PDB file of C-alpha atoms in Angstrom:
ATOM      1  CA  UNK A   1       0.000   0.000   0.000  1.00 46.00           C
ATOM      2  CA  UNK A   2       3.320   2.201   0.494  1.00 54.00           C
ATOM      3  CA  UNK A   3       3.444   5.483  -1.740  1.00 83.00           C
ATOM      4  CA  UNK A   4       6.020   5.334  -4.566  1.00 91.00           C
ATOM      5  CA  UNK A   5       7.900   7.707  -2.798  1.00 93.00           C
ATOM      6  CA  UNK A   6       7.878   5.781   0.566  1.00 95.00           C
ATOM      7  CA  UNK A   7       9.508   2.540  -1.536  1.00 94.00           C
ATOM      8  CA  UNK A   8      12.109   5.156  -2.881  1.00 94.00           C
ATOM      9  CA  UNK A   9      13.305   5.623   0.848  1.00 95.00           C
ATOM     10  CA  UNK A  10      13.175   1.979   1.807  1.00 94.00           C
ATOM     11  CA  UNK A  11      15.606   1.193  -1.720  1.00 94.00           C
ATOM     12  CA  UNK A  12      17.703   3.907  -0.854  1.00 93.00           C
ATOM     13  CA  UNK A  13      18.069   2.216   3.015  1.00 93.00           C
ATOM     14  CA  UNK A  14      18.788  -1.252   1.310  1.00 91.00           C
ATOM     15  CA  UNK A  15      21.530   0.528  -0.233  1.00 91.00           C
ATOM     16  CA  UNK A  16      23.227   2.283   3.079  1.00 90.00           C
ATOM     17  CA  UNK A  17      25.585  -0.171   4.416  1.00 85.00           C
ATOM     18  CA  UNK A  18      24.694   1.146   8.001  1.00 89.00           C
ATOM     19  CA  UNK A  19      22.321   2.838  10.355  1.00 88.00           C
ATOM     20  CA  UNK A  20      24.697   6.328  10.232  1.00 91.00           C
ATOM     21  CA  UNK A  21      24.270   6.388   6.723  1.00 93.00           C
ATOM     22  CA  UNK A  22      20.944   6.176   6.780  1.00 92.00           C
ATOM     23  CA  UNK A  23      20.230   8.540  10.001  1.00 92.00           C
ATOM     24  CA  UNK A  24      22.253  10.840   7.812  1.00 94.00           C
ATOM     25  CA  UNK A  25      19.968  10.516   4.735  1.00 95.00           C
ATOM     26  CA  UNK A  26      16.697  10.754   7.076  1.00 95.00           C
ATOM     27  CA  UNK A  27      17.973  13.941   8.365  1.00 95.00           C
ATOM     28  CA  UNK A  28      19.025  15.170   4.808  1.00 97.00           C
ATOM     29  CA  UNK A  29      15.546  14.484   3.685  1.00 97.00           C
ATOM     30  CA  UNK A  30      14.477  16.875   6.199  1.00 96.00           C
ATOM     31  CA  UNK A  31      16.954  19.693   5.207  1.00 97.00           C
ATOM     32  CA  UNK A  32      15.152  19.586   1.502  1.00 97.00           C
ATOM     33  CA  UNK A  33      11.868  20.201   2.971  1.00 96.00           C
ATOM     34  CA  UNK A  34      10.390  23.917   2.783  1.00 95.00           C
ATOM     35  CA  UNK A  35      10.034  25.181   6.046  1.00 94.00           C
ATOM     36  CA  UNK A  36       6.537  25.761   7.291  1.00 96.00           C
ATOM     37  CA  UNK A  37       5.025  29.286   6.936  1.00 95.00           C
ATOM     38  CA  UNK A  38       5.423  30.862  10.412  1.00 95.00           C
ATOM     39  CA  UNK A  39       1.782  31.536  10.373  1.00 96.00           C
ATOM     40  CA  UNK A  40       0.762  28.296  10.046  1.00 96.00           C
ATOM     41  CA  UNK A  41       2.946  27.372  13.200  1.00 96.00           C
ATOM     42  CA  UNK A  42      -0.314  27.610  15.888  1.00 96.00           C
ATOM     43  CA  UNK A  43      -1.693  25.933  18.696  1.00 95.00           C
ATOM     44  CA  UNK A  44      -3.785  23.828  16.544  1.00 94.00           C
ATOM     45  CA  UNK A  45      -1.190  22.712  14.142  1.00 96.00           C
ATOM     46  CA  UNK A  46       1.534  21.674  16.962  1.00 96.00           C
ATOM     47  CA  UNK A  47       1.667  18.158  17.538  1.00 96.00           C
ATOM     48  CA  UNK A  48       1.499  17.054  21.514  1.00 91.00           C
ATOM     49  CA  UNK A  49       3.490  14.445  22.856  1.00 86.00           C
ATOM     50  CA  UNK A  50       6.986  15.318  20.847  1.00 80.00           C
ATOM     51  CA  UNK A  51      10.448  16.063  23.231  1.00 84.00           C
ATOM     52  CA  UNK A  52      10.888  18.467  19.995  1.00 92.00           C
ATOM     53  CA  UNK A  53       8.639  21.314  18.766  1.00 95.00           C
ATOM     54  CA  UNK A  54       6.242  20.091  16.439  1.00 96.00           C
ATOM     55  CA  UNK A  55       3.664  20.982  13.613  1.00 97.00           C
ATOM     56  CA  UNK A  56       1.624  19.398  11.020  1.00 97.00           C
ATOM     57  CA  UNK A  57      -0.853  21.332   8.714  1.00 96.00           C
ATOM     58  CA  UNK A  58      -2.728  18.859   7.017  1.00 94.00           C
ATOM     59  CA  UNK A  59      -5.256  20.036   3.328  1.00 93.00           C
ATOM     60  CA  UNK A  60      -7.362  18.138   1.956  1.00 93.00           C
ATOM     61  CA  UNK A  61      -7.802  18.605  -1.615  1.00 92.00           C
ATOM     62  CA  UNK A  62      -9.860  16.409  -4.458  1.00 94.00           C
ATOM     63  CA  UNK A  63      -9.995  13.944  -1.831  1.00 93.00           C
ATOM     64  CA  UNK A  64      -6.827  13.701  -1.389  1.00 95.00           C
ATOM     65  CA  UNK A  65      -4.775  14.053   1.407  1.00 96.00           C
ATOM     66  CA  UNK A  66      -1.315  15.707   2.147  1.00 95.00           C
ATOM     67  CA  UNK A  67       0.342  17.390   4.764  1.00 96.00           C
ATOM     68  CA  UNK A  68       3.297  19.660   5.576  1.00 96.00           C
ATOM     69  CA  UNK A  69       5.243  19.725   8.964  1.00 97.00           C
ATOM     70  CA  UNK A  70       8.116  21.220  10.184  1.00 97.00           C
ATOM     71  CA  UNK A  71       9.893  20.863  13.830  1.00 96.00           C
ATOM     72  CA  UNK A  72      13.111  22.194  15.625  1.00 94.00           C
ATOM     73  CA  UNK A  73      15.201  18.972  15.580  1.00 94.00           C
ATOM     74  CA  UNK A  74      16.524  18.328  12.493  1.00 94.00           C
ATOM     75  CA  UNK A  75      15.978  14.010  12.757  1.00 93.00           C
ATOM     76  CA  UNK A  76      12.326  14.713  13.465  1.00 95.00           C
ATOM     77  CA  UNK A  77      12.250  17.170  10.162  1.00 97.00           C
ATOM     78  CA  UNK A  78      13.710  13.793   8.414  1.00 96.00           C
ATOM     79  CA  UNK A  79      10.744  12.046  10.197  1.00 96.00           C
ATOM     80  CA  UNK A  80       8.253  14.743   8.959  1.00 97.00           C
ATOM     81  CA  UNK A  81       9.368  13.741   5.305  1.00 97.00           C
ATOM     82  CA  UNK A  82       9.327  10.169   5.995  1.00 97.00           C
ATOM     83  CA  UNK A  83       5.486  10.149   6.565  1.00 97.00           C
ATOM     84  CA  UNK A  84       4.862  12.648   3.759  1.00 97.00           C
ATOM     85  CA  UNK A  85       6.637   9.890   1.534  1.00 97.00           C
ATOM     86  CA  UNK A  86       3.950   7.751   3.297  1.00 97.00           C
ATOM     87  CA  UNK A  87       0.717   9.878   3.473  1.00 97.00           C
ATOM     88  CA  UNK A  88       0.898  11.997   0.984  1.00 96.00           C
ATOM     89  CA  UNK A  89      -1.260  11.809  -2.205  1.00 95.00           C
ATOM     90  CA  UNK A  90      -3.463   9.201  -0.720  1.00 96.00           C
ATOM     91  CA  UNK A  91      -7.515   9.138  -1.025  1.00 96.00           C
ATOM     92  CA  UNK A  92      -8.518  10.572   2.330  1.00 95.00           C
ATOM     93  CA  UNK A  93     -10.398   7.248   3.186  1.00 94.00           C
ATOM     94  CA  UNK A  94      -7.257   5.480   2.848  1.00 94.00           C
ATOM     95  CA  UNK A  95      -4.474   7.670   5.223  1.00 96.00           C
ATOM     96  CA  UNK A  96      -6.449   5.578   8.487  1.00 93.00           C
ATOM     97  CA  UNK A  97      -6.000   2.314   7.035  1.00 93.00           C
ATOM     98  CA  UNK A  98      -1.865   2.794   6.183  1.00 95.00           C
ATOM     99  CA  UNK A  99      -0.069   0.304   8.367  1.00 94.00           C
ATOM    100  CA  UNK A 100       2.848   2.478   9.276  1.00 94.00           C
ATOM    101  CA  UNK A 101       4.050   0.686  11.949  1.00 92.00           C
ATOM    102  CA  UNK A 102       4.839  -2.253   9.109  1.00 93.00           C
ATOM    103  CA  UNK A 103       5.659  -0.080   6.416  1.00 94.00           C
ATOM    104  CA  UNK A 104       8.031   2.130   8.768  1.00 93.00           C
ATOM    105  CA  UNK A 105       9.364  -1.554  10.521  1.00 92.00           C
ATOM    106  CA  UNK A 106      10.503  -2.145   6.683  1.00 92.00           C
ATOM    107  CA  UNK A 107      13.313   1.071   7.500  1.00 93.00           C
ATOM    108  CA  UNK A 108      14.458  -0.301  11.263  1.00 88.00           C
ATOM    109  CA  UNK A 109      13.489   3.201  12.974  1.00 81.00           C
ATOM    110  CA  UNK A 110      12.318   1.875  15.760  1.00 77.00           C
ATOM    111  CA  UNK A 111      15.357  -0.244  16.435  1.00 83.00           C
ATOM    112  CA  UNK A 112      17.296   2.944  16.324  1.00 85.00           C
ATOM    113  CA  UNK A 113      14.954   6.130  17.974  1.00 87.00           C
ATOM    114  CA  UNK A 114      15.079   6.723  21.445  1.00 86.00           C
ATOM    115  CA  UNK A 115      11.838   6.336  23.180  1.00 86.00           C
ATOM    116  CA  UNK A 116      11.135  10.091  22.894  1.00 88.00           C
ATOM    117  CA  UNK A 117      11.326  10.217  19.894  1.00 90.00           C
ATOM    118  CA  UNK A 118       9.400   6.980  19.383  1.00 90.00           C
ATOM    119  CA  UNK A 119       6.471   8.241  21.217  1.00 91.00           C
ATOM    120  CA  UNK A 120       6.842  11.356  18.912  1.00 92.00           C
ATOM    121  CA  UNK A 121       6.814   9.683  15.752  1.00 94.00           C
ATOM    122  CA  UNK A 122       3.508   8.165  17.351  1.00 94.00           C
ATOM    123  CA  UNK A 123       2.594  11.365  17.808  1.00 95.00           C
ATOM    124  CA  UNK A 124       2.773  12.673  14.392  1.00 96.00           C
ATOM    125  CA  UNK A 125       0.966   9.118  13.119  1.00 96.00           C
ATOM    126  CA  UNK A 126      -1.836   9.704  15.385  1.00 95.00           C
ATOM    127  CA  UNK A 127      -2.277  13.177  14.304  1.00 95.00           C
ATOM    128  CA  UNK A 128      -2.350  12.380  11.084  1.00 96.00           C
ATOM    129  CA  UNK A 129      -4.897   9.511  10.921  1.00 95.00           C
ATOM    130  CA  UNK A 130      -7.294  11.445  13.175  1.00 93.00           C
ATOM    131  CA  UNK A 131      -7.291  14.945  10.744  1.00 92.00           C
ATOM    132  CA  UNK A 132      -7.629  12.157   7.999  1.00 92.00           C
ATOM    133  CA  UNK A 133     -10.633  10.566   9.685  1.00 88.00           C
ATOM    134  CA  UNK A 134     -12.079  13.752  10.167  1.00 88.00           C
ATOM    135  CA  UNK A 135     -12.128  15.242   6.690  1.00 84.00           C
ATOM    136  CA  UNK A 136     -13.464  11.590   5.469  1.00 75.00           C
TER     137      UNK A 136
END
């Protein structure tokens, strides 16, 4: 069910020889991401339950769902793009049913975030599937 742009990120971990490399190229991703407008950096966009400053302004468009994010920890920018790679593009009714647990198991994260930033990346899933549910 993975986006084509999520299975780019899991060949280009297949190719990284080790986790370094590939913390590296998560936190690279989330260098090439546009920052988020300062105005759309509100109460309502920041995501709860992150040891790092985070927000996620999702838009609904055609029926299709996307989201933008940005945070103060540069890993957890790389996470941001991650689950855009994941989410975005997908019919609305679909974003709830993504198994990102599996499809993120597929990249090791879990074996190599700290708990914090575990529970984060929880966070930001969470977030995500309920604005999804919402505008379905």
């Amino acid at each position: 069910m993975a986006q084509d742009a999520f299975e780019d990120i899991v060949a280009d971990f297949e190719f990284f020889d080790d986790w370094e490399d590939r913390y590296r190229h998560v936190i690279d991703m989330g260098k090439a991401m546009d920052p988020l407008d300062d105005a759309l950096r509100t109460p309502a966009t920041k995501v709860e339950g992150c040891a790092s400053q985070v927000w996620l302004h999702p838009v609904v468009e055609d029926g299709r769902f996307r989201f933008d994010g940005d945070s103060d920890a540069l890993i957890v920018r790389g996470l941001i793009a991650v689950l855009r790679a994941l989410y975005n593009g997908l019919p609305v009714a679909e974003v709830p049913k993504v198994d990102a647990g599996g499809e993120l198991a597929r990249l090791s994260l879990q074996d190599h975030l700290s708990a914090q930033r575990s529970n984060g990346l929880r966070a930001m899933i969470g977030r995500i599937r309920e604005t999804a549910a919402a505008a379905a």
